[in-house]
Coordinates of C-alpha atoms (C1' of nucleotides) in Angstrom, one line a residue:
Chain A
X1 CA 34.3 65.8 64.1
X2 CA 34.5 66.4 67.8
X3 CA 37.2 64.3 69.5
X4 CA 35.0 61.6 70.9
X5 CA 37.9 59.7 72.4
X6 CA 38.3 62.5 74.9
X7 CA 36.4 62.4 78.2
X8 CA 33.4 64.7 79.0
X9 CA 35.9 66.7 81.0
X10 CA 33.5 68.6 83.2
X11 CA 33.3 65.9 85.9
X12 CA 34.7 66.5 89.4
X13 CA 35.2 64.3 92.3
X14 CA 32.0 63.6 94.4
X15 CA 32.0 65.0 97.9
X16 CA 32.7 62.7 100.8
X17 CA 30.0 60.2 101.5
X18 CA 28.5 60.6 98.0
X19 CA 30.7 58.0 96.3
X20 CA 27.6 56.0 95.3
X21 CA 26.7 58.7 92.9
X22 CA 29.4 57.5 90.5
X23 CA 27.6 54.3 90.2
X24 CA 24.6 56.1 88.9
X25 CA 26.7 58.1 86.5
X26 CA 28.3 55.0 85.2
X27 CA 24.9 53.3 84.6
X28 CA 23.6 56.5 82.9
X29 CA 26.6 56.8 80.6
X30 CA 26.3 53.1 79.7
X31 CA 22.6 53.5 78.8
X32 CA 23.4 56.6 76.8
X33 CA 26.1 54.8 74.9
X34 CA 23.8 51.8 74.2
X35 CA 20.9 54.0 73.1
X36 CA 22.8 56.6 71.2
X37 CA 23.1 56.8 67.5
X38 CA 26.1 54.6 67.8
X39 CA 26.1 51.6 65.5
X40 CA 24.5 49.3 68.1
X41 CA 28.0 48.2 68.8
X42 CA 28.9 46.4 72.0
X43 CA 29.5 48.1 75.3
X44 CA 32.9 48.4 76.7
X45 CA 34.1 49.3 80.1
X46 CA 36.7 51.7 78.8
X47 CA 34.1 53.3 76.6
X48 CA 31.8 53.9 79.5
X49 CA 34.6 55.3 81.7
X50 CA 35.6 57.7 78.9
X51 CA 32.0 59.0 78.6
X52 CA 31.7 59.5 82.3
X53 CA 35.1 61.2 82.4
X54 CA 36.8 58.9 84.8
X55 CA 39.7 56.5 84.7
X56 CA 38.8 53.0 83.5
X57 CA 39.8 51.6 86.8
X58 CA 37.2 53.6 88.7
X59 CA 34.5 51.4 87.3
X60 CA 35.9 48.7 89.6
X61 CA 34.9 50.8 92.6
X62 CA 31.3 49.8 91.9
X63 CA 31.3 46.7 89.8
X64 CA 33.5 43.6 90.2
X65 CA 33.8 43.2 86.5
X66 CA 32.2 44.2 83.2
X67 CA 29.7 41.4 83.3
X68 CA 28.2 42.7 86.6
X69 CA 27.9 46.1 85.0
X70 CA 25.9 44.6 82.2
X71 CA 23.8 42.7 84.6
X72 CA 22.9 46.0 86.4
X73 CA 22.0 47.5 83.1
X74 CA 19.8 44.6 82.2
X75 CA 18.0 44.7 85.5
X76 CA 17.4 48.5 85.2
X77 CA 16.2 47.9 81.6
X78 CA 13.6 45.4 82.6
X79 CA 12.3 47.8 85.3
X80 CA 12.0 50.6 82.7
X81 CA 10.4 48.3 80.2
X82 CA 7.8 47.1 82.7
X83 CA 7.1 50.6 83.8
X84 CA 6.5 51.7 80.2
X85 CA 4.1 48.9 79.6
X86 CA 2.2 49.6 82.8
X87 CA 2.0 53.3 82.0
X88 CA 0.6 52.5 78.5
X89 CA -2.3 50.5 79.8
X90 CA -3.2 52.6 82.8
X91 CA -6.8 53.5 82.9
X92 CA -7.8 51.3 80.0
X93 CA -10.7 49.1 80.9
X94 CA -11.0 46.9 77.9
X95 CA -8.5 44.1 78.3
X96 CA -7.9 43.8 74.5
X97 CA -7.2 47.5 74.2
X98 CA -4.9 47.2 77.2
X99 CA -3.0 44.3 75.7
X100 CA -2.5 46.2 72.5
X101 CA -1.4 49.3 74.2
X102 CA 1.1 47.4 76.3
X103 CA 2.4 45.6 73.2
X104 CA 2.9 48.9 71.4
X105 CA 4.7 50.3 74.4
X106 CA 7.0 47.3 74.5
X107 CA 7.8 47.7 70.8
X108 CA 8.4 51.4 71.1
X109 CA 10.6 51.1 74.1
X110 CA 12.7 48.5 72.3
X111 CA 13.1 50.7 69.3
X112 CA 13.9 53.7 71.4
X113 CA 16.6 51.7 73.3
X114 CA 18.0 49.3 70.8
X115 CA 21.3 48.7 72.6
X116 CA 19.6 48.0 75.9
X117 CA 16.9 45.8 74.4
X118 CA 19.5 43.8 72.6
X119 CA 21.5 43.4 75.8
X120 CA 18.4 42.3 77.6
X121 CA 17.2 39.7 75.1
X122 CA 20.3 38.9 73.1
X123 CA 23.2 36.5 73.5
X124 CA 25.7 39.0 74.9
X125 CA 25.7 38.0 78.5
X126 CA 27.9 35.0 79.4
X127 CA 25.8 32.0 80.1
X128 CA 27.2 31.7 83.6
X129 CA 25.4 34.9 84.5
X130 CA 22.5 34.8 82.1
X131 CA 19.4 34.4 84.2
X132 CA 16.8 32.2 82.7
X133 CA 15.6 31.1 86.0
X134 CA 11.9 31.3 86.9
X135 CA 12.4 34.4 89.1
X136 CA 14.4 36.3 86.5
X137 CA 13.2 39.7 85.4
X138 CA 12.4 38.4 81.9
X139 CA 10.2 35.7 83.3
X140 CA 8.3 38.3 85.3
X141 CA 7.9 40.4 82.2
X142 CA 6.6 37.3 80.4
X143 CA 4.1 36.5 83.2
X144 CA 2.5 39.9 83.0
X145 CA 1.9 39.2 79.3
X146 CA 0.3 35.8 80.1
X147 CA -2.1 37.6 82.6
X148 CA -2.9 40.3 80.1
X149 CA -4.0 37.6 77.6
X150 CA -6.0 35.7 80.2
X151 CA -7.9 38.8 80.9
X152 CA -8.9 39.0 77.2
X153 CA -10.0 35.4 77.3
X154 CA -12.0 35.9 80.5
X155 CA -13.8 38.8 78.8
X156 CA -14.7 36.6 75.9
X157 CA -12.6 38.6 73.4
X158 CA -10.5 35.8 72.1
X159 CA -10.4 32.0 72.1
X160 CA -9.5 30.2 75.4
X161 CA -6.3 28.7 74.0
X162 CA -3.6 27.9 76.6
X163 CA -2.7 31.4 77.6
X164 CA 1.0 30.6 78.2
X165 CA 1.4 29.2 74.7
X166 CA -0.3 32.1 73.1
X167 CA 1.8 34.5 75.2
X168 CA 4.9 32.8 73.8
X169 CA 3.7 33.4 70.3
X170 CA 2.9 37.0 71.0
X171 CA 6.3 37.6 72.6
X172 CA 8.3 36.0 69.8
X173 CA 6.3 37.9 67.2
X174 CA 6.8 41.3 68.7
X175 CA 10.4 40.5 69.4
X176 CA 11.0 39.6 65.8
X177 CA 9.3 42.7 64.7
X178 CA 11.4 45.1 66.7
X179 CA 14.7 43.3 66.0
X180 CA 14.1 43.2 62.2
X181 CA 13.2 46.8 62.2
X182 CA 16.4 47.6 64.0
X183 CA 18.5 45.4 61.7
X184 CA 16.8 46.1 58.4
X185 CA 16.2 49.8 58.6
X186 CA 15.8 50.1 54.8
X187 CA 13.1 47.6 54.4
X188 CA 9.8 49.2 53.5
X189 CA 8.1 48.7 56.9
X190 CA 4.6 49.8 57.7
X191 CA 4.1 52.0 60.7
X192 CA 5.2 50.4 64.0
X193 CA 1.9 50.7 65.9
X194 CA -0.1 49.3 63.0
X195 CA 2.2 46.3 62.7
X196 CA 2.1 45.6 66.4
X197 CA -1.7 45.8 66.5
X198 CA -2.0 43.7 63.5
X199 CA 0.3 41.0 64.6
X200 CA -1.1 40.7 68.2
X201 CA -4.7 40.7 66.9
X202 CA -3.9 37.9 64.6
X203 CA -1.8 35.8 67.0
X204 CA -4.3 35.9 69.8
X205 CA -7.2 35.6 67.4
X206 CA -8.9 38.7 68.7
X207 CA -12.5 39.1 67.7
X208 CA -12.6 35.6 66.5
X209 CA -16.0 35.3 68.0
X210 CA -17.5 38.5 66.9
X211 CA -16.9 38.7 63.1
X212 CA -14.5 36.1 61.7
X213 CA -12.9 37.0 58.4
X214 CA -14.8 40.3 58.4
X215 CA -11.9 42.2 56.8
X216 CA -11.5 39.9 53.8
X217 CA -12.1 40.9 50.2
X218 CA -14.8 38.3 50.1
X219 CA -17.1 40.6 52.0
Chain B
X1 CA 41.2 20.3 76.8
X2 CA 42.7 20.1 73.3
X3 CA 44.8 23.0 72.4
X4 CA 42.3 24.8 70.2
X5 CA 44.6 27.7 69.4
X6 CA 46.7 25.5 67.3
X7 CA 45.9 25.0 63.6
X8 CA 44.4 21.8 62.1
X9 CA 47.9 21.0 61.1
X10 CA 47.1 18.5 58.3
X11 CA 46.8 21.0 55.6
X12 CA 49.3 21.1 52.7
X13 CA 49.7 23.5 49.9
X14 CA 47.3 23.2 47.0
X15 CA 48.8 22.0 43.7
X16 CA 49.5 24.6 41.0
X17 CA 46.3 25.9 39.4
X18 CA 44.2 24.8 42.3
X19 CA 44.6 28.0 44.4
X20 CA 40.9 28.7 44.3
X21 CA 40.3 25.7 46.5
X22 CA 41.6 27.6 49.5
X23 CA 38.7 30.0 49.0
X24 CA 36.3 27.1 49.5
X25 CA 38.3 25.9 52.5
X26 CA 38.1 29.3 54.1
X27 CA 34.3 29.6 53.6
X28 CA 33.8 26.1 54.9
X29 CA 35.9 26.8 58.0
X30 CA 34.0 30.0 58.6
X31 CA 30.7 28.2 58.4
X32 CA 31.9 25.5 60.7
X33 CA 33.0 28.1 63.2
X34 CA 29.8 30.0 63.0
X35 CA 27.6 26.9 63.3
X36 CA 29.7 25.1 65.9
X37 CA 28.9 24.8 69.6
X38 CA 30.9 28.0 70.0
X39 CA 29.2 30.7 72.0
X40 CA 27.6 32.3 69.0
X41 CA 30.5 34.7 69.2
X42 CA 31.7 36.8 66.3
X43 CA 33.7 35.6 63.5
X44 CA 37.3 36.7 63.2
X45 CA 39.7 36.5 60.3
X46 CA 42.4 35.1 62.4
X47 CA 40.1 32.5 63.9
X48 CA 39.1 31.2 60.5
X49 CA 42.8 31.1 59.3
X50 CA 43.6 29.1 62.5
X51 CA 40.9 26.6 61.7
X52 CA 41.9 26.2 58.1
X53 CA 45.6 25.8 59.1
X54 CA 46.9 28.7 57.2
X55 CA 48.6 32.0 58.0
X56 CA 46.2 34.8 58.7
X57 CA 47.5 36.7 55.8
X58 CA 46.6 34.0 53.3
X59 CA 43.0 35.0 53.7
X60 CA 43.8 38.1 51.7
X61 CA 44.7 36.1 48.7
X62 CA 40.9 35.5 48.2
X63 CA 39.1 38.3 50.1
X64 CA 40.1 42.0 50.1
X65 CA 39.1 42.3 53.8
X66 CA 37.1 40.6 56.5
X67 CA 33.9 42.3 55.5
X68 CA 34.0 40.8 52.0
X69 CA 34.5 37.4 53.6
X70 CA 31.4 37.9 55.6
X71 CA 29.5 39.0 52.5
X72 CA 30.5 35.8 50.8
X73 CA 29.3 33.8 53.8
X74 CA 26.0 35.7 53.8
X75 CA 25.4 35.1 50.1
X76 CA 26.1 31.4 50.4
X77 CA 23.9 31.3 53.5
X78 CA 20.9 32.7 51.6
X79 CA 21.4 30.2 48.8
X80 CA 21.4 27.3 51.3
X81 CA 18.4 28.7 53.1
X82 CA 16.4 29.1 49.9
X83 CA 17.3 25.5 48.9
X84 CA 16.2 24.1 52.2
X85 CA 12.8 25.8 51.9
X86 CA 12.4 24.6 48.3
X87 CA 13.3 21.1 49.2
X88 CA 10.8 21.1 52.1
X89 CA 7.8 22.1 49.9
X90 CA 8.7 20.0 46.9
X91 CA 5.9 17.8 45.8
X92 CA 3.4 19.3 48.2
X93 CA 0.3 20.3 46.3
X94 CA -1.7 22.1 49.0
X95 CA -0.4 25.7 49.2
X96 CA -1.1 26.0 52.9
X97 CA 0.8 22.8 53.6
X98 CA 3.6 24.0 51.4
X99 CA 3.8 27.3 53.2
X100 CA 3.9 25.6 56.6
X101 CA 6.6 23.2 55.4
X102 CA 8.7 26.0 54.0
X103 CA 8.3 27.9 57.3
X104 CA 9.4 25.0 59.4
X105 CA 12.4 24.5 57.1
X106 CA 13.3 28.1 57.5
X107 CA 13.1 27.9 61.3
X108 CA 15.1 24.6 61.4
X109 CA 17.8 25.9 59.1
X110 CA 18.2 28.9 61.3
X111 CA 18.5 26.9 64.5
X112 CA 20.9 24.5 62.8
X113 CA 23.1 27.4 61.7
X114 CA 22.7 30.0 64.4
X115 CA 25.9 31.9 63.6
X116 CA 25.2 32.1 59.9
X117 CA 21.6 33.1 60.5
X118 CA 22.6 35.8 62.8
X119 CA 25.1 37.1 60.4
X120 CA 22.5 37.1 57.6
X121 CA 19.8 38.9 59.5
X122 CA 21.7 40.6 62.3
X123 CA 23.4 44.0 62.6
X124 CA 27.0 42.7 62.2
X125 CA 27.7 43.8 58.7
X126 CA 28.8 47.4 58.3
X127 CA 26.0 49.5 56.8
X128 CA 28.2 50.4 53.9
X129 CA 28.1 46.8 52.7
X130 CA 24.7 45.8 54.1
X131 CA 22.5 45.1 51.2
X132 CA 19.0 46.2 51.8
X133 CA 18.4 46.9 48.1
X134 CA 15.6 45.5 46.2
X135 CA 17.8 42.9 44.4
X136 CA 19.4 41.7 47.6
X137 CA 19.3 38.0 48.5
X138 CA 17.1 38.7 51.6
X139 CA 14.6 40.5 49.4
X140 CA 14.4 37.6 47.1
X141 CA 13.9 35.3 50.0
X142 CA 11.1 37.6 51.2
X143 CA 9.5 37.6 47.7
X144 CA 9.2 33.9 47.7
X145 CA 7.3 34.1 51.0
X146 CA 4.9 36.6 49.5
X147 CA 4.2 34.3 46.5
X148 CA 3.7 31.4 48.9
X149 CA 1.1 33.3 50.7
X150 CA -0.6 34.5 47.6
X151 CA -1.0 30.9 46.5
X152 CA -2.9 30.2 49.8
X153 CA -5.1 33.2 49.1
X154 CA -5.9 32.2 45.6
X155 CA -6.8 28.7 46.8
X156 CA -9.3 30.4 49.2
X157 CA -7.5 29.1 52.2
X158 CA -7.0 32.4 53.9
X159 CA -8.3 35.9 53.7
X160 CA -7.2 38.1 50.8
X161 CA -5.3 40.6 52.9
X162 CA -2.4 42.5 51.3
X163 CA 0.0 39.6 50.8
X164 CA 3.1 41.7 51.3
X165 CA 1.9 43.0 54.6
X166 CA 1.0 39.5 55.8
X167 CA 4.3 38.2 54.6
X168 CA 6.1 40.8 56.7
X169 CA 4.1 39.6 59.7
X170 CA 5.0 36.0 59.1
X171 CA 8.6 36.8 58.5
X172 CA 9.1 38.8 61.7
X173 CA 7.2 36.2 63.7
X174 CA 9.3 33.3 62.7
X175 CA 12.4 35.4 62.9
X176 CA 11.6 36.3 66.5
X177 CA 10.8 32.7 67.3
X178 CA 14.1 31.3 66.1
X179 CA 16.1 34.2 67.7
X180 CA 14.6 33.8 71.1
X181 CA 15.0 30.1 71.0
X182 CA 18.7 30.7 70.3
X183 CA 19.1 33.3 73.0
X184 CA 16.9 31.9 75.7
X185 CA 17.7 28.2 75.5
X186 CA 16.4 27.6 79.1
X187 CA 12.9 28.9 78.4
X188 CA 10.3 26.1 78.4
X189 CA 9.6 26.2 74.7
X190 CA 7.2 24.0 73.0
X191 CA 8.5 21.9 70.0
X192 CA 9.7 24.0 67.2
X193 CA 7.5 22.6 64.4
X194 CA 4.5 23.0 66.5
X195 CA 5.2 26.6 67.3
X196 CA 6.0 27.5 63.7
X197 CA 2.8 25.9 62.4
X198 CA 0.8 27.6 65.2
X199 CA 2.2 31.0 64.6
X200 CA 2.0 30.9 60.8
X201 CA -1.6 29.6 60.9
X202 CA -2.6 32.4 63.2
X203 CA -0.8 35.2 61.4
X204 CA -2.2 34.4 57.9
X205 CA -5.5 33.5 59.4
X206 CA -5.5 30.0 57.9
X207 CA -8.8 28.3 57.8
X208 CA -10.5 31.5 58.7
X209 CA -13.3 30.6 56.3
X210 CA -13.7 27.0 57.1
X211 CA -14.3 26.9 60.9
X212 CA -13.5 30.1 62.8
X213 CA -12.9 29.6 66.6
X214 CA -13.2 25.9 66.2
X215 CA -10.5 25.0 68.7
X216 CA -11.8 27.1 71.6
X217 CA -13.1 25.8 74.8
X218 CA -16.4 27.4 74.1
X219 CA -17.1 24.5 71.7
Chain C
dT1 C1' 68.4 18.3 27.2
dG2 C1' 69.6 21.8 30.3
dT3 C1' 68.8 26.1 32.4
dA4 C1' 66.9 30.7 33.3
dC5 C1' 62.9 32.8 34.5
dA6 C1' 58.0 33.7 35.6
dT7 C1' 54.3 32.3 38.1
dC8 C1' 51.9 30.4 41.8
dA9 C1' 50.5 29.3 46.6
dG10 C1' 51.4 30.7 50.2
dT11 C1' 54.4 32.6 54.9
dG12 C1' 56.3 35.4 59.0
dA13 C1' 57.3 39.3 61.4
dA14 C1' 55.6 43.5 62.7
dC15 C1' 52.3 47.6 63.2
dG16 C1' 48.9 49.9 66.1
dC17 C1' 44.5 49.5 68.3
dG18 C1' 41.1 48.8 72.1
dC19 C1' 40.1 45.8 75.4
dG20 C1' 39.6 43.9 80.7
dT21 C1' 42.1 43.8 84.6
dT22 C1' 46.1 44.3 88.2
dC23 C1' 48.6 47.0 91.3
dA24 C1' 50.5 50.5 93.9
dC25 C1' 49.4 55.3 94.5
dT26 C1' 47.4 60.2 95.6
dG27 C1' 45.3 63.9 97.6
dA28 C1' 41.3 65.9 99.8
dT29 C1' 38.4 65.6 104.0
dG30 C1' 36.8 64.4 108.2
dT31 C1' 37.7 62.7 113.2
dA32 C1' 40.0 61.4 117.8
dC33 C1' 42.8 63.0 121.2
Chain D
dT1 C1' 43.1 74.6 119.3
dG2 C1' 46.4 71.8 116.9
dT3 C1' 47.9 67.6 114.9
dA4 C1' 48.1 62.8 113.7
dC5 C1' 45.6 59.5 111.4
dA6 C1' 41.9 57.0 109.0
dT7 C1' 38.9 57.1 105.4
dC8 C1' 37.2 58.2 101.1
dA9 C1' 37.0 59.0 96.0
dG10 C1' 39.3 58.2 92.9
dT11 C1' 44.1 57.9 89.5
dG12 C1' 48.0 56.2 86.2
dA13 C1' 51.1 53.0 84.5
dA14 C1' 51.4 48.7 83.0
dC15 C1' 50.2 43.7 81.7
dG16 C1' 48.9 40.4 78.1
dC17 C1' 45.4 39.4 74.7
dG18 C1' 43.3 39.0 70.0
dC19 C1' 42.3 41.6 66.4
dG20 C1' 42.8 43.5 61.1
dT21 C1' 46.1 44.8 58.1
dT22 C1' 50.9 45.9 55.9
dC23 C1' 55.0 44.5 53.9
dA24 C1' 58.7 42.0 52.1
dC25 C1' 59.7 37.3 51.5
dT26 C1' 60.0 32.0 50.1
dG27 C1' 60.1 27.9 47.8
dA28 C1' 58.0 24.7 44.7
dT29 C1' 56.5 24.1 39.9
dG30 C1' 55.9 24.9 35.3
dT31 C1' 57.5 27.0 30.7
dA32 C1' 60.4 29.3 27.0
dC33 C1' 64.5 29.0 24.6

DNA sequence: TGTACATCAGTGAACGCGCGTTCACTGATGTAC
DNA sequence: TGTACATCAGTGAACGCGCGTTCACTGATGTAC
């Protein structure tokens, strides 16, 4: 066992004018702590400082308090998650394939960054700071899902149900999938991509027009 | 503001031979704390003792440590949840209606007991104690869902897909639904029962044989 | 019938821990004159 | 060219808090003789 309570030593003071670099180091260390093999436990200011190799008080040079640090992590997390989804669907013409690829990317990002994902969508942030407003990053993420579904509908690939309602169902389904996989690691899950595809197809009723019930045993 | 740090005073020592009643009082207080309006925060041994009106150390008369207290809460929670589902489907002949009623009951119980539900399905319990084994209460709860779906299949109400796979999808979907409703209370959700019905119908492909795509705008 | 004793249902003080936050400070580096 | 000073990037000690857990104890109640 390596003494994990000790700092990562190597750090030395940033040169003059480069003080902002500590901010990046803090965010990076916090991400690493959240994503690491650690027991998905909660983030602490002192833990982050320890990992960066600075005094706990130095965090206050860049964040007024621990909640603002969390807020910065959440905002960066949404940016990363959105990027991952965009990258996954890049160059895919078929709207249904694009939606599935984006959904798989969402799920994979979540499972690769369990601590961050939990912070972004969990109850940890004090309600005073929790953004649920229309212009919040999570709402923007949701809106891209709505549009992705609308494109499928316009292409005639699935029924024209209210896209916003359907998006809610897709969102909660994939959310539940990734959370339970995190929290019940010993359950005999099927492969992630398979489950994501399966659930999204069913929820949006993909191919409902082309061959309903085609995969049943009643062939 | 009432001084919440103070105990609920009124308690007096149990009569001789009735020492086991304190155990019940502790479990009740813990449930109340978990389900209360409290910020879905984590349970603490001292908090429970305060609410019961006993010394913190008295908890050790009935539980070897705080994790075993949590374990007892989880087991009781699964029993309650199973009862709620059974009660909801009692007397319903149609397997599909029964499944929907049971699913709605699951979701409602979860939202009525957010702290307990989170404890039961969340990451809080140390892995050493977390039961993921085949005979665990959560597995039993899952198996009743599988059987509920099989009954729908046998009645010809939905495709004969692998029932266990479909049950996984239903479970994660409803789980995600209740968790996000807890954690994003300001999101413009549709009514709970509606969403549960909608999502379960879609996931198990209910009525896939009778009238596929019947509700689309392409009528 | 009285009394010694065991049992029972708890208590109270203390421990060490990690946490967020405050306060006054330090010591290197650049800049004005 | 030398020096006083401001600025910058941090530090270290201390605070009060709630936590889980330990240890030795207390005081009422029943029971054996």
